[in-house]
Tab-separated table of C-alpha atoms and ligand atoms in Angstrom:
chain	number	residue	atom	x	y	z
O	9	UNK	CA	35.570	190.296	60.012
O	10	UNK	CA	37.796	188.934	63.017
O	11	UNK	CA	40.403	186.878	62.147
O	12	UNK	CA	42.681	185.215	64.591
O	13	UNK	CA	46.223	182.985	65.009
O	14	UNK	CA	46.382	180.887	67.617
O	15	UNK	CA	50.400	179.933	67.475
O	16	UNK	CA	52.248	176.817	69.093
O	17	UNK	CA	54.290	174.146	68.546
O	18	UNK	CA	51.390	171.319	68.946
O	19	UNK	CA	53.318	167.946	69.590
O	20	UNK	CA	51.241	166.884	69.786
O	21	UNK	CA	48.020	168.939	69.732
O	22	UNK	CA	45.905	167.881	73.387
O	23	UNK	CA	42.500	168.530	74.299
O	24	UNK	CA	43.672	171.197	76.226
O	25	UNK	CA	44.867	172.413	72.798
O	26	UNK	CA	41.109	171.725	71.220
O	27	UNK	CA	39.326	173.752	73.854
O	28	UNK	CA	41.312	176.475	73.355
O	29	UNK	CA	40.467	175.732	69.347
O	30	UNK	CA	36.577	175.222	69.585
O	31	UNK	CA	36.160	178.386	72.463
O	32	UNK	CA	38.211	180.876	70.378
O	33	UNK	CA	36.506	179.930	67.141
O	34	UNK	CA	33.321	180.704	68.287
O	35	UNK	CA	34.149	183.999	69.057
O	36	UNK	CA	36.312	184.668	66.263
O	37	UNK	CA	34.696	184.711	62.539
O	38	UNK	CA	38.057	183.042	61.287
O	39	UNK	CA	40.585	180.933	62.810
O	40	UNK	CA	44.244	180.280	61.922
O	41	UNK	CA	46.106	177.407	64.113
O	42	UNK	CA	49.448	178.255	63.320
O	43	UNK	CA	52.342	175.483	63.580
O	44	UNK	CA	55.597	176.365	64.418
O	45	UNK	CA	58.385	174.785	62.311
O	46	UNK	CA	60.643	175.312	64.667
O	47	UNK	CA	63.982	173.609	62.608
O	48	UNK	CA	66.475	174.872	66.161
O	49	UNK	CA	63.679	172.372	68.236
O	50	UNK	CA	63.814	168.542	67.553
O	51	UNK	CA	60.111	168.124	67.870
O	52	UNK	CA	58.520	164.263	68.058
O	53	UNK	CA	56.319	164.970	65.058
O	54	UNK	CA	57.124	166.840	62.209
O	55	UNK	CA	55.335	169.431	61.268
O	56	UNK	CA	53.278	168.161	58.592
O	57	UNK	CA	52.620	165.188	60.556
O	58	UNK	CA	51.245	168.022	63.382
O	59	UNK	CA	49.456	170.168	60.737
O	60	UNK	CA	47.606	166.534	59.649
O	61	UNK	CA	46.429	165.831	62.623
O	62	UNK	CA	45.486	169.060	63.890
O	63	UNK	CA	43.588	168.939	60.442
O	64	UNK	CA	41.702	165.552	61.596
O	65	UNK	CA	40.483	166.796	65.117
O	66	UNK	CA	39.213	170.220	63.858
O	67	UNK	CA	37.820	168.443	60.652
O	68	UNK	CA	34.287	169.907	62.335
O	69	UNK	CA	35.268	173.026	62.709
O	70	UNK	CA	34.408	174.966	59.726
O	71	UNK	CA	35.922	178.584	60.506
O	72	UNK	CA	39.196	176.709	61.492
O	73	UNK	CA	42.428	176.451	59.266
O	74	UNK	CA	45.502	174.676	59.927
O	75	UNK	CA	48.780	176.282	58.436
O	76	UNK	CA	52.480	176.208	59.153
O	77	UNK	CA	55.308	178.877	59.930
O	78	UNK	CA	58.589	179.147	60.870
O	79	UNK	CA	60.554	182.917	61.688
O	80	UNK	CA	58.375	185.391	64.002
O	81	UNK	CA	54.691	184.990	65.026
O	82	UNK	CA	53.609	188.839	64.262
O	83	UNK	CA	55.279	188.443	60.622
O	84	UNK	CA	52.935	185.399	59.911
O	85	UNK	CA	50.259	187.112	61.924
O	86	UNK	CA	50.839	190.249	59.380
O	87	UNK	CA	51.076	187.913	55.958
O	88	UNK	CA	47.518	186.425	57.354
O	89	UNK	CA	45.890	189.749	58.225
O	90	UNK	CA	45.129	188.616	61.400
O	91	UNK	CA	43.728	191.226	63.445
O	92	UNK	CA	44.435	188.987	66.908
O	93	UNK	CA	47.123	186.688	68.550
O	94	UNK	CA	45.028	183.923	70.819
O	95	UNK	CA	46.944	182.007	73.567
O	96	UNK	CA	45.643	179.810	76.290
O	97	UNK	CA	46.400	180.453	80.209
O	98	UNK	CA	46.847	177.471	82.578
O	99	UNK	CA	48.139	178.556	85.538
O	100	UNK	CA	49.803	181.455	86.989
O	101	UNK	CA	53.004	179.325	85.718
O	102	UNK	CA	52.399	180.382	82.066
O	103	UNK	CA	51.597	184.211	83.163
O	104	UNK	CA	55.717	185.387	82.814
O	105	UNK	CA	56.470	183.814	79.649
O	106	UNK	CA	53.488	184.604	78.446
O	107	UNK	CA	53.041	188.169	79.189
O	108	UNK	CA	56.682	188.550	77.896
O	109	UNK	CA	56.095	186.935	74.524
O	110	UNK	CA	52.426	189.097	74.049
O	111	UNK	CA	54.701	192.482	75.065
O	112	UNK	CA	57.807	191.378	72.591
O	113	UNK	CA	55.144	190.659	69.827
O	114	UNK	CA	53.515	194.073	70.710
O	115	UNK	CA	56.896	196.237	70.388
O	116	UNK	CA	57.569	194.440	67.491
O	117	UNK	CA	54.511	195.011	65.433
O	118	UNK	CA	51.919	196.827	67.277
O	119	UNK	CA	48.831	196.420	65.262
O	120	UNK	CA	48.622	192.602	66.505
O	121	UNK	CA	47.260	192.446	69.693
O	122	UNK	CA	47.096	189.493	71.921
O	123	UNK	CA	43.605	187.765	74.037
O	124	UNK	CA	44.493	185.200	75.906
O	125	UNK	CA	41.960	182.336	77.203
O	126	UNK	CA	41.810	180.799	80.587
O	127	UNK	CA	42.228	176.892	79.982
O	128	UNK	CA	39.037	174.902	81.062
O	129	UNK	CA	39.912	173.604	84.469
O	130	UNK	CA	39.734	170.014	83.379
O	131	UNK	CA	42.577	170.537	81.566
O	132	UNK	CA	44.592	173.267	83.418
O	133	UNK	CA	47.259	170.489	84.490
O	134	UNK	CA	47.935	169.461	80.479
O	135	UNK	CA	50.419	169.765	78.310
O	136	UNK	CA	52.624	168.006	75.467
O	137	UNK	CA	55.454	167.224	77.455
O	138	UNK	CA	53.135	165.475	80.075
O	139	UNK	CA	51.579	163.704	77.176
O	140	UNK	CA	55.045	162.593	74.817
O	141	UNK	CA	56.054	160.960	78.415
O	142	UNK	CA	53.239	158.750	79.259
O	143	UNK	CA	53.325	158.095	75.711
O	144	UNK	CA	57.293	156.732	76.255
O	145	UNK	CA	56.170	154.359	78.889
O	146	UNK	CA	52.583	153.257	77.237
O	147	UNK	CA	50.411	154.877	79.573
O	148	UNK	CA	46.402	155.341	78.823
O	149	UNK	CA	45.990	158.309	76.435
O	150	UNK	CA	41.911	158.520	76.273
O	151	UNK	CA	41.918	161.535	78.683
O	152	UNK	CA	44.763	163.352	77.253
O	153	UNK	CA	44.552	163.540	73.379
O	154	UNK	CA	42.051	162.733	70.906
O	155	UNK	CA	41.924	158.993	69.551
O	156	UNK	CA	43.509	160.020	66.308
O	157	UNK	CA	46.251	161.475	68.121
O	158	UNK	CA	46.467	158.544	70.752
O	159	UNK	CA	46.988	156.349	67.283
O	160	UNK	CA	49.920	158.373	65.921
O	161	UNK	CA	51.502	158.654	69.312
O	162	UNK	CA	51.503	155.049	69.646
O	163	UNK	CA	52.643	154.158	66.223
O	164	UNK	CA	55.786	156.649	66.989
O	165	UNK	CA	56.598	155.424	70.249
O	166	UNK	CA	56.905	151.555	68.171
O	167	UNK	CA	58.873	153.327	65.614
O	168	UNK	CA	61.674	154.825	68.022
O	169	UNK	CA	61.873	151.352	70.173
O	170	UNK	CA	62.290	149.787	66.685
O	171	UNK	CA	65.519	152.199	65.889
Z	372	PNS	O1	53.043	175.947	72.161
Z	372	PNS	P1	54.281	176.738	72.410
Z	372	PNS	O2	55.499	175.947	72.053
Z	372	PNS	O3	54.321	177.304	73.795
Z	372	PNS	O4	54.224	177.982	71.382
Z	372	PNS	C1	55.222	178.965	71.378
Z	372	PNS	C2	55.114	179.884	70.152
Z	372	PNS	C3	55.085	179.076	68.874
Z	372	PNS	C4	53.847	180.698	70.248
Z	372	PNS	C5	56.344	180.844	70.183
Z	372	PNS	O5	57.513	180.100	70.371
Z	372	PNS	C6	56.484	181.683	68.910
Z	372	PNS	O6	55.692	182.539	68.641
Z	372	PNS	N1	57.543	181.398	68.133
Z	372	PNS	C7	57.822	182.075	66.893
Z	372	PNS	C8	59.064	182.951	67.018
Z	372	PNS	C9	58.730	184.308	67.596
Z	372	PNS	O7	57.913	185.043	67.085
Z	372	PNS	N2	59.397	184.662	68.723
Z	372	PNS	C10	59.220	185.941	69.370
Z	372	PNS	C11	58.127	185.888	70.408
Z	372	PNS	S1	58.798	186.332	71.967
């Protein structure tokens, strides 16, 4: 029994985000998407507004669980019994921070090992940020984010001009 954590912040969650979701969980026989509550970051959704709609585009997924954390990665990873950390590589961009965080995680708890996945190359040039901006200034969504997530994105973008 293989159970893995694939960690991030997720705001919002992109297809980038799913591909990593639907690969891993094929290979894995359990998979935990694990949302950071990160209360130092001001994130655009909260987290249970993330965790919801991570819940809605995985809805299909059947080995797939959504759950939120906040304090270090390998102690949720050890309260979960997970036996693996899963993180998806874009470019050679992500390589530093990302080798640093899977050898920082390793020193600190040494039974949790990290596999990282190469992002599909349709979506190699995606991310959050990228996604939160054209958001701002009302740009088309459909290639970036699910539908769901276009909707919510939207509706937040309203509510801020509103404020
Ligand atoms: O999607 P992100 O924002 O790149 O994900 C980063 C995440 C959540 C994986 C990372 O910030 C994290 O694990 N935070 C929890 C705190 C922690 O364990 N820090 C030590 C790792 S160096």
């Amino acid at each position: 029994m293989l159970r893995a954590i694939y960690p991030g912040s997720f705001d919002p969650v992109t297809y980038g985000h799913l591909d990593i979701i639907r690969r891993s969980s094929r290979i894995m026989d359990e998979l935990i998407v694990g949302v950071l509550n990160n209360k130092a970051k001001m994130p655009l959704f909260s987290v249970e507004e993330r965790v919801k709609m991570l819940e809605e585009v995985t809805k299909e997924l059947p080995n797939v669980r959504i759950i939120p954390f906040d304090g270090l990665l390998v102690d949720f990873a050890s309260r979960m019994e997970a036996d693996v950390v899963i993180r998806g590589l874009r470019a050679i961009t992500d390589f530093e921070y990302e080798l640093q965080m899977s050898q920082t995680n390793h020193k600190l708890e040494p039974n949790v090992e990290t596999m990282f996945l190469t992002t599909s190359i349709e979506y190699s040039y995606l991310s959050s940020t990228t996604v939160r901006e054209i958001a701002a200034f009302g740009g088309d969504l459909s290639q970036f984010v699910p539908e769901a997530v276009a909707v919510e994105l939207k509706k937040k973008m309203n509510a801020k001009r509103r404020v």
